[in-house]
PDB file of C-alpha atoms in Angstrom:
ATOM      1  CA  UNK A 171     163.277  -6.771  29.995  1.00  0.00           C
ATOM      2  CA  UNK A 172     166.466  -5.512  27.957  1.00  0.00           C
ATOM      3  CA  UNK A 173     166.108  -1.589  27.476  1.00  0.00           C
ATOM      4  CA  UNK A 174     167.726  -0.577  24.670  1.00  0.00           C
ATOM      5  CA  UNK A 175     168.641   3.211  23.790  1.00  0.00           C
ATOM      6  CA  UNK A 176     169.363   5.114  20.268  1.00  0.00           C
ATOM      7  CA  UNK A 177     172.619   5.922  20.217  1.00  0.00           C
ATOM      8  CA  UNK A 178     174.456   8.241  18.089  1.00  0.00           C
ATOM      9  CA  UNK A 179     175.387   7.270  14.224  1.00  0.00           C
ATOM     10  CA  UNK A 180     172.838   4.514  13.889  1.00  0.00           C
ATOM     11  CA  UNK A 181     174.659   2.428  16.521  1.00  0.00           C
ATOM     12  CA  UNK A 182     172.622  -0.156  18.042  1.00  0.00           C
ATOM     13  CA  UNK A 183     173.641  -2.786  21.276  1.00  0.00           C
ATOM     14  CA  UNK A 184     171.953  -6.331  21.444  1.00  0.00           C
ATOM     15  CA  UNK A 185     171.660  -8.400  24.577  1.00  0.00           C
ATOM     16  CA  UNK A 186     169.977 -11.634  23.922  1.00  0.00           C
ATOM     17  CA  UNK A 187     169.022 -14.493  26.499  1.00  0.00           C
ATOM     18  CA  UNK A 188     168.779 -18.221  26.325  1.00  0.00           C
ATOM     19  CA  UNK A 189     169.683 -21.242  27.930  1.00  0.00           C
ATOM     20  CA  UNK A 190     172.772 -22.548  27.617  1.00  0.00           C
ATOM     21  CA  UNK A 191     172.444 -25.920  29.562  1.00  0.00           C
ATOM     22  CA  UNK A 192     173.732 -28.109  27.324  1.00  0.00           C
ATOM     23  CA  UNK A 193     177.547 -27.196  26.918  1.00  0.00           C
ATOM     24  CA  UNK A 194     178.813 -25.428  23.368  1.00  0.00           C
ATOM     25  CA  UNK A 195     176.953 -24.543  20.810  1.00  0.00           C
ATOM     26  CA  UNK A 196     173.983 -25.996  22.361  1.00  0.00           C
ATOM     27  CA  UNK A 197     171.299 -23.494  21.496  1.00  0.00           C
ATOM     28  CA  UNK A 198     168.029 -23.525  20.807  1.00  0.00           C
ATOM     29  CA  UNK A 199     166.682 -23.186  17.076  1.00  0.00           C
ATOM     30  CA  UNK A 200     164.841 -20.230  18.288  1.00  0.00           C
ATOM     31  CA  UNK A 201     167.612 -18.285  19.851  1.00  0.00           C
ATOM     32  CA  UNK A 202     169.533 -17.752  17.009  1.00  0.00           C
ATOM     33  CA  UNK A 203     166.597 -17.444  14.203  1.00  0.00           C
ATOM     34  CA  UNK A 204     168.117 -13.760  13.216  1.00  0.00           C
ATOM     35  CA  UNK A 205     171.436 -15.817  11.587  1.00  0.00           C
ATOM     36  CA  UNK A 206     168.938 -16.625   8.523  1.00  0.00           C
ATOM     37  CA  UNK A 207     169.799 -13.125   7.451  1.00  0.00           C
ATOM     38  CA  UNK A 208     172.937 -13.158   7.870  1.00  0.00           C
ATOM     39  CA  UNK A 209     172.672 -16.046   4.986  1.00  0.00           C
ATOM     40  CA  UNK A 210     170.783 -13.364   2.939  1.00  0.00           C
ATOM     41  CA  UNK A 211     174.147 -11.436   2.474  1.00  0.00           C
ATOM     42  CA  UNK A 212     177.725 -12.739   1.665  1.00  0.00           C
ATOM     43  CA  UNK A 213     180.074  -9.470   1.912  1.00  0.00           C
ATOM     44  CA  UNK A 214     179.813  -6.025   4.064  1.00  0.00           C
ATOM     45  CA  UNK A 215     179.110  -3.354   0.683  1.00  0.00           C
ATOM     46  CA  UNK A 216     182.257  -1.162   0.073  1.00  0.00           C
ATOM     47  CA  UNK A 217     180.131   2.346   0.859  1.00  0.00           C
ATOM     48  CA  UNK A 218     179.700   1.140   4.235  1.00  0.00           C
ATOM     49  CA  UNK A 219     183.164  -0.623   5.486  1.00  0.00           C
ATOM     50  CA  UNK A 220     183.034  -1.777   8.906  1.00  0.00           C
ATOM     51  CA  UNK A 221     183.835   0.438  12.255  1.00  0.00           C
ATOM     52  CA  UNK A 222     185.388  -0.893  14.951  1.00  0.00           C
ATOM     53  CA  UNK A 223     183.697  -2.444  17.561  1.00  0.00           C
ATOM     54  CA  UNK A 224     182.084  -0.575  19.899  1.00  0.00           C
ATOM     55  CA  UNK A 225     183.826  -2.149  22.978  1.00  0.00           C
ATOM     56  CA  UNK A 226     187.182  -4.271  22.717  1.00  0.00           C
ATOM     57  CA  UNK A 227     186.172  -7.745  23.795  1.00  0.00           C
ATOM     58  CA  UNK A 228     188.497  -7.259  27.027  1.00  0.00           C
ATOM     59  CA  UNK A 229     185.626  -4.139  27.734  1.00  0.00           C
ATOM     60  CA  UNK A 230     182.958  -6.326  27.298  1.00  0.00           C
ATOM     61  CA  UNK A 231     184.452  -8.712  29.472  1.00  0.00           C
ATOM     62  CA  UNK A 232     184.793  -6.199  32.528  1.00  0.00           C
ATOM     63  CA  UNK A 233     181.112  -6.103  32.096  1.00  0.00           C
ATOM     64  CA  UNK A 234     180.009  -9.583  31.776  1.00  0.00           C
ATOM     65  CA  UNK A 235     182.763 -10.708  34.687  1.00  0.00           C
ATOM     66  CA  UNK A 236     183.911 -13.193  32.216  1.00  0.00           C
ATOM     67  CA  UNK A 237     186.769 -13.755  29.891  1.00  0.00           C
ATOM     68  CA  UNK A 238     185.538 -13.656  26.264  1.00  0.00           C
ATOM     69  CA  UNK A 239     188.734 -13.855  24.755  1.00  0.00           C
ATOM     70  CA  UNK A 240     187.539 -17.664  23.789  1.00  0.00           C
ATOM     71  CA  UNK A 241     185.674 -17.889  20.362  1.00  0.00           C
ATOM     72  CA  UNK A 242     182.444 -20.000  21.121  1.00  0.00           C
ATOM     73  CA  UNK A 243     180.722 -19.236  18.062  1.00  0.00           C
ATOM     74  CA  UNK A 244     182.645 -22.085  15.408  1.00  0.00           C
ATOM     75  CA  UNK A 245     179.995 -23.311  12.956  1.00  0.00           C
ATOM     76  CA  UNK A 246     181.716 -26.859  13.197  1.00  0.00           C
ATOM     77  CA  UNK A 247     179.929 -28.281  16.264  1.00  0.00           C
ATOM     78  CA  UNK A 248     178.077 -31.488  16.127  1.00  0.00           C
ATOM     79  CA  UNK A 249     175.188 -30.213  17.383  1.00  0.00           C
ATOM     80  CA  UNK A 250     175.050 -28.381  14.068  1.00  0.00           C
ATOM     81  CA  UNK A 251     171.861 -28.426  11.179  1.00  0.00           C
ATOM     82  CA  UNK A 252     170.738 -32.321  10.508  1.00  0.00           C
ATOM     83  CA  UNK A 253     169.155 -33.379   7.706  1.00  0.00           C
ATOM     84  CA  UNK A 254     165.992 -33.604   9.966  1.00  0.00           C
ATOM     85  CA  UNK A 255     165.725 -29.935  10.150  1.00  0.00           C
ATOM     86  CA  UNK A 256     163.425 -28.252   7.377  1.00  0.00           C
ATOM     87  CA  UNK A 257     165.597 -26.681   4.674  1.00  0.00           C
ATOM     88  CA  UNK A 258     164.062 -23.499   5.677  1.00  0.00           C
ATOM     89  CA  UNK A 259     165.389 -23.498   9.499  1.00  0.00           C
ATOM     90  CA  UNK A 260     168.776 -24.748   8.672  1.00  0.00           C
ATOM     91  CA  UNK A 261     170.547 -21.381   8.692  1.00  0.00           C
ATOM     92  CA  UNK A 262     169.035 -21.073  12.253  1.00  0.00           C
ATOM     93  CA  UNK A 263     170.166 -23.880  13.984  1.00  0.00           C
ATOM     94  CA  UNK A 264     173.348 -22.654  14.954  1.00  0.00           C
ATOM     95  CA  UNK A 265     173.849 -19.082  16.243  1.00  0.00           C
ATOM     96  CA  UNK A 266     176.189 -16.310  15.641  1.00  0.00           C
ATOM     97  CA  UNK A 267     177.187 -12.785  16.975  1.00  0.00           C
ATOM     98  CA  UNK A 268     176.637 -10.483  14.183  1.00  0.00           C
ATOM     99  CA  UNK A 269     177.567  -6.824  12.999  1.00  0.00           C
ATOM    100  CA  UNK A 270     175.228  -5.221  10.876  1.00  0.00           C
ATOM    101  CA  UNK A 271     176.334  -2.794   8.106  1.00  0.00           C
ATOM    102  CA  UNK A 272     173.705  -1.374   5.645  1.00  0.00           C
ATOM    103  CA  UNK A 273     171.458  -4.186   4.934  1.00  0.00           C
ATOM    104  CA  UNK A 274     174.340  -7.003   4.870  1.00  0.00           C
ATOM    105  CA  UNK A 275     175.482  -9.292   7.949  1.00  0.00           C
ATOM    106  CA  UNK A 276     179.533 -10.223   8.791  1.00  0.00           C
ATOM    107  CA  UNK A 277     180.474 -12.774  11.574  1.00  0.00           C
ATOM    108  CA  UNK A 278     181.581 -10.978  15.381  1.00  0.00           C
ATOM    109  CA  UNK A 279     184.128 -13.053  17.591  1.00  0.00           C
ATOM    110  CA  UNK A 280     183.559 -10.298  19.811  1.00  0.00           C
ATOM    111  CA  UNK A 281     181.388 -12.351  22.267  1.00  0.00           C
ATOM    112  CA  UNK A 282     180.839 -15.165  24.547  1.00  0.00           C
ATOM    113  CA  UNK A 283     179.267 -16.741  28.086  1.00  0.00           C
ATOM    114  CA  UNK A 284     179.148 -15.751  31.281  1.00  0.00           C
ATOM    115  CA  UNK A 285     177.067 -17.037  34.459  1.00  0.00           C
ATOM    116  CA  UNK A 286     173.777 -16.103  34.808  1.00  0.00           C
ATOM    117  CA  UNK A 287     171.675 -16.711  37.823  1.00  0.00           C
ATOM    118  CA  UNK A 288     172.707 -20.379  39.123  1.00  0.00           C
ATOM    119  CA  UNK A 289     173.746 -23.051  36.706  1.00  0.00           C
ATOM    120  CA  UNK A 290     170.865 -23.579  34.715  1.00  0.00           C
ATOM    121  CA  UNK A 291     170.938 -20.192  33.236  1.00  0.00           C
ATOM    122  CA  UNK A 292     173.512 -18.749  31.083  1.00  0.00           C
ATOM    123  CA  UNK A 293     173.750 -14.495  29.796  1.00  0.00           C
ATOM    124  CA  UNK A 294     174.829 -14.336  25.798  1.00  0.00           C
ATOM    125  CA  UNK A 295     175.914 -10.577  25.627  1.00  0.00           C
ATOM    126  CA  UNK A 296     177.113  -8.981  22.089  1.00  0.00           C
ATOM    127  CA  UNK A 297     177.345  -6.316  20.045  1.00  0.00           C
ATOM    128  CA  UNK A 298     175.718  -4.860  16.991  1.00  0.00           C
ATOM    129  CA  UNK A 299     176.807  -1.924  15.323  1.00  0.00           C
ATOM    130  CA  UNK A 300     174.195  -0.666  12.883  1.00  0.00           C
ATOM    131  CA  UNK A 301     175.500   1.736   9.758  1.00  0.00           C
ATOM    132  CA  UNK A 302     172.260   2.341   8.171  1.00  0.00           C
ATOM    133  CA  UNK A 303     172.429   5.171   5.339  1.00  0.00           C
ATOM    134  CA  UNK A 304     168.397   5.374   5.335  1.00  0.00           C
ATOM    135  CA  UNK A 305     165.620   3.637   7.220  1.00  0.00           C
ATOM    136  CA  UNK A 306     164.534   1.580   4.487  1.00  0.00           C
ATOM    137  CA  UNK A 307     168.364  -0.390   4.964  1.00  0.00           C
ATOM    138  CA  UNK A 308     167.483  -0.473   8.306  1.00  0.00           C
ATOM    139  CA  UNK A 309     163.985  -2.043   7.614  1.00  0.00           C
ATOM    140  CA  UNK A 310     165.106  -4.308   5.414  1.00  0.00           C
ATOM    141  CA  UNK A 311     166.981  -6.038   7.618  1.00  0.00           C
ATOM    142  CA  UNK A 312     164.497  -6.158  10.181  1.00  0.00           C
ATOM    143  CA  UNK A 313     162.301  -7.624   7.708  1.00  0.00           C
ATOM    144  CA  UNK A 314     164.703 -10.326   6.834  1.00  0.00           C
ATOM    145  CA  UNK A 315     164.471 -11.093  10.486  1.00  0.00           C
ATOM    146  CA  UNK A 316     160.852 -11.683  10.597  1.00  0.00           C
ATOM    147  CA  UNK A 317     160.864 -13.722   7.842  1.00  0.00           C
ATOM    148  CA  UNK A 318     163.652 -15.756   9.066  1.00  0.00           C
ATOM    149  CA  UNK A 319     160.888 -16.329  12.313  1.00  0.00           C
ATOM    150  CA  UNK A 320     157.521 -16.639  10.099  1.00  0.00           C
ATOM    151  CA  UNK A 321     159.230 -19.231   7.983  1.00  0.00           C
ATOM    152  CA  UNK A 322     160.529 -21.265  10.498  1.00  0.00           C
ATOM    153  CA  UNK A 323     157.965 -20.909  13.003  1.00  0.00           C
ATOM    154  CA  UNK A 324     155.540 -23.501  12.044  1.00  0.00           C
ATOM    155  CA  UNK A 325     158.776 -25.812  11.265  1.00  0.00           C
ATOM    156  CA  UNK A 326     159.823 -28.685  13.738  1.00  0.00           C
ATOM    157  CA  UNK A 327     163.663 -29.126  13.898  1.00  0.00           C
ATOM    158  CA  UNK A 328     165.313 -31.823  15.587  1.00  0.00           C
ATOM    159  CA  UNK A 329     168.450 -31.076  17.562  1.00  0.00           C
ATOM    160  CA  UNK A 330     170.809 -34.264  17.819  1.00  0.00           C
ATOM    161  CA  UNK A 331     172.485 -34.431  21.483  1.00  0.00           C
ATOM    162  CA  UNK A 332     174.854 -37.440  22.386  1.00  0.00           C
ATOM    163  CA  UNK A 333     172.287 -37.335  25.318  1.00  0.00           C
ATOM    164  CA  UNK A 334     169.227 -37.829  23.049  1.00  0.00           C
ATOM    165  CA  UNK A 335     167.529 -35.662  20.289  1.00  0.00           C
ATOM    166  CA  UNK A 336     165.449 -32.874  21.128  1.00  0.00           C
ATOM    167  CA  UNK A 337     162.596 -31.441  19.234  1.00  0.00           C
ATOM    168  CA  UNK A 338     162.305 -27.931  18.519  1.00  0.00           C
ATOM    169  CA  UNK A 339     159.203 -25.589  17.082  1.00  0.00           C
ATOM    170  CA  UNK A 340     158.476 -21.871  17.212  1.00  0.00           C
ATOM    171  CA  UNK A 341     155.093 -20.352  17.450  1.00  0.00           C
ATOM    172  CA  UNK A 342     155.024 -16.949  16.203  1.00  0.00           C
ATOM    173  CA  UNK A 343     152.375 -15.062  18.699  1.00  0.00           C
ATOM    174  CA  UNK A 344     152.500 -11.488  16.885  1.00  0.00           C
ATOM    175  CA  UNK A 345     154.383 -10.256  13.931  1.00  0.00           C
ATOM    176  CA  UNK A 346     153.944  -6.460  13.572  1.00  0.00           C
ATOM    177  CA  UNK A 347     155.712  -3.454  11.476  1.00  0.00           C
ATOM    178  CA  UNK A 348     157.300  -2.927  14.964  1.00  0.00           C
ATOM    179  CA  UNK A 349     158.471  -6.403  16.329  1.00  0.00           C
ATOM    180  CA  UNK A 350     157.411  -9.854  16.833  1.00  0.00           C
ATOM    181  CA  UNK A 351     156.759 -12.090  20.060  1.00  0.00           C
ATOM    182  CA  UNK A 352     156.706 -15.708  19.796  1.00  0.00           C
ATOM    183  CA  UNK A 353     157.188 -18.800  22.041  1.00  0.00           C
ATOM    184  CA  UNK A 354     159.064 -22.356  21.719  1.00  0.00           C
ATOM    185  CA  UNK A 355     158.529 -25.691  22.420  1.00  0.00           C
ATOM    186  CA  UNK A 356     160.602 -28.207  23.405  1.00  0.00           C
ATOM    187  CA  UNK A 357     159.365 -31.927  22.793  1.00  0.00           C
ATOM    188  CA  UNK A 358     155.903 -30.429  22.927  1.00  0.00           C
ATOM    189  CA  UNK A 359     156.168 -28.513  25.938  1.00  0.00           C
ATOM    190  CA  UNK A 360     156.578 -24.645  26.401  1.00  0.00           C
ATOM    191  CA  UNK A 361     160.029 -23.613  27.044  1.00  0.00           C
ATOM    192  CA  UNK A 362     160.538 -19.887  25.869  1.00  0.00           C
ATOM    193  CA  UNK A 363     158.947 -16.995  25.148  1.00  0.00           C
ATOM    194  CA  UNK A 364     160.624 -14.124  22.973  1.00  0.00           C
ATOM    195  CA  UNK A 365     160.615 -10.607  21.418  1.00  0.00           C
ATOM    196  CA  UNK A 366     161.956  -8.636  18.547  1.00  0.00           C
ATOM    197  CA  UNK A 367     161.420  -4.994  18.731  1.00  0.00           C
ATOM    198  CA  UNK A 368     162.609  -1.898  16.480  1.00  0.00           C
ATOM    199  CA  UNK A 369     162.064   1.114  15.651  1.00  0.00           C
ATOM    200  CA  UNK A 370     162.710   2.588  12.526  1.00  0.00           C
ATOM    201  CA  UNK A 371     163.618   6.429  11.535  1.00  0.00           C
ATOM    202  CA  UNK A 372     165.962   8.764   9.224  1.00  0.00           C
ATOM    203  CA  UNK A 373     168.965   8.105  11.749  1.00  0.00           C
ATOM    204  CA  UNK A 374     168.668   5.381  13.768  1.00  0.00           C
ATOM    205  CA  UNK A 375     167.613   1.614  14.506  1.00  0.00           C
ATOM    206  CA  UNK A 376     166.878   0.095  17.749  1.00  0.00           C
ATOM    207  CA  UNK A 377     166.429  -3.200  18.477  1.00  0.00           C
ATOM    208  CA  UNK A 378     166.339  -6.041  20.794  1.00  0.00           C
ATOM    209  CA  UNK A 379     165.976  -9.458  20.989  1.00  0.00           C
ATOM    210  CA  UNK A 380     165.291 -11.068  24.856  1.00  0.00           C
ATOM    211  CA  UNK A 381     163.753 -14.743  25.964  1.00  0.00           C
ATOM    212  CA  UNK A 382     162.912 -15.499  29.192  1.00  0.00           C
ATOM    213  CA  UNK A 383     162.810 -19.373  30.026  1.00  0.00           C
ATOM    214  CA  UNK A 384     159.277 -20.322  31.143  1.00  0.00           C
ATOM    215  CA  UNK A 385     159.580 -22.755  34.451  1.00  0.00           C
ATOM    216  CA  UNK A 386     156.575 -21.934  37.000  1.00  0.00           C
ATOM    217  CA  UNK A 387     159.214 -22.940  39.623  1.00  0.00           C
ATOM    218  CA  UNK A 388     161.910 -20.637  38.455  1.00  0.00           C
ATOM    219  CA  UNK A 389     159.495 -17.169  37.566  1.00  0.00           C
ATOM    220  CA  UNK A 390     161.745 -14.805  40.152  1.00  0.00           C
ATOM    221  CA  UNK A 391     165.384 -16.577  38.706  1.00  0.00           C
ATOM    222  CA  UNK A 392     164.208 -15.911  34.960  1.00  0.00           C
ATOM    223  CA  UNK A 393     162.976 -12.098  36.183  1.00  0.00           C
ATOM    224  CA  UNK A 394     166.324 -11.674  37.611  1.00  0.00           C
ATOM    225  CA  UNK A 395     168.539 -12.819  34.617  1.00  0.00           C
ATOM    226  CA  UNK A 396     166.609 -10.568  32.268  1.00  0.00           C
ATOM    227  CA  UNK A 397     167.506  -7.996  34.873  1.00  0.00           C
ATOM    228  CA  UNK A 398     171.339  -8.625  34.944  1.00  0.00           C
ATOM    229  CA  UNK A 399     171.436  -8.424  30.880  1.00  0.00           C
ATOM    230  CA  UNK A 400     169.464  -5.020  30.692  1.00  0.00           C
ATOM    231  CA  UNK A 401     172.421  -3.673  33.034  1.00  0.00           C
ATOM    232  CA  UNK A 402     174.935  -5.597  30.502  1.00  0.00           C
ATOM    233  CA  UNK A 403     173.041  -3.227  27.488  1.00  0.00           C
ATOM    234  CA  UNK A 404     172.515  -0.096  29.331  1.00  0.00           C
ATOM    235  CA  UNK A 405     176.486  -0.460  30.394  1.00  0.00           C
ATOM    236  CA  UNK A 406     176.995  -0.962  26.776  1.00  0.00           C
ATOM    237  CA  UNK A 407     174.775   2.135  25.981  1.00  0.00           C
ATOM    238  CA  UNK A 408     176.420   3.975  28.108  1.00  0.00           C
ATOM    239  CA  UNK A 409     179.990   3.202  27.415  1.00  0.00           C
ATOM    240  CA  UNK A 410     178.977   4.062  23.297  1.00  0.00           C
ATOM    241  CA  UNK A 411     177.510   7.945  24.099  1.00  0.00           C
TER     242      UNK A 411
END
């Protein structure tokens, strides 16, 4: 699992894993159910103007052994929302890299892909960089987050490939004060399970998002990519002290 550690000033670092099988911008609906609140928020608040990153994206790349310098994260792909997809999952088909400030979302360029553990497995590592003047900003935006998930997770979306169209739905397992676990299915058929933890005080926010791909034949290479990204967040971590 990805460990995640307070750091100082309300900084948080996200590591999130999916699969990334299908080329660009080929991700499931689940994987990127957090960019519904980015949706809920148009412009970073002038109080809380943004920091700089917390590593340069040629620092992140030493980490992930991958050059990152490539944006992968253009809303224009054509495996974008269809008119198939419930109104209320169509921020959440497509997934971005975000920074949070306050309670308000602005896009990060800041990340990309690098191999994960054979080709059928991809790492996503980024960066969020909480400024949270209370907990209740920071709660907020967790909340948006869940119900981003509990609004979609009932919801089928259909996810047009030039290989064929794929059907998506979440089922939300647990949705607490202090995360949220929930699985996906892909054409009726288990494909993911997922968490969402935080926790909330006067100073800080920390939270993660991790999904490990659910193949009986492929438990020890799914343990072992989950591995490889909690080094990617505790380098992170470490590199933000």
């Amino acid at each position: 699992m990805v460990q995640v550690t307070k750091i100082a000033g309300a900084r948080v670092c996200f590591c999130c894993v999916w699969d990334y099988t299908g080329g660009p911008m080929r991700i499931p609906l689940f994987a990127s159910f957090f960019t519904a609140a980015a949706m809920l928020c148009s412009a970073t608040p002038a109080a809380a103007a943004p920091e700089s990153p917390l590593l340069s994206s040629d620092e992140l790349s030493d980490i992930v052994g991958a050059d990152l310098s490539a944006d992968l994260w253009e809303l224009t792909s054509p495996n974008g929302p269809s008119q198939t997809t419930p109104v209320e999952c169509r921020t959440m088909s497509n997934a971005t890299t975000t920074l949070v400030y306050g309670a308000s979302w602005s896009r990060y360029a800041g990340a990309g892909y690098a191999d994960g553990e054979g080709s059928a497995y991809r790492t996503v590592a980024g960066q969020i960089v909480g400024v949270f003047p209370t907990a209740k900003a920071a709660s907020d935006v967790f909340a948006a987050l869940v119900k981003g998930l509990r609004s979609c997770g009932s919801k089928t979306s259909v996810e047009h490939r030039s290989s064929g169209d794929l059907t998506w739905r979440n089922a939300v397992d647990q949705i607490t004060a202090a995360g949220a676990s929930w699985h996906s299915l892909l054409d009726n058929k288990p494909r993911w399970r997922c968490s969402l933890n935080a926790r909330l005080d006067e100073t800080a926010v920390v939270e993660a998002s991790v999904c490990a791909f659910i193949d009986p034949n492929s438990a020890e290479q799914a343990a072992a990519l989950a591995n490889k990204v909690a080094a990617i967040a505790n380098e992170l971590v470490a590199r933000a002290d």
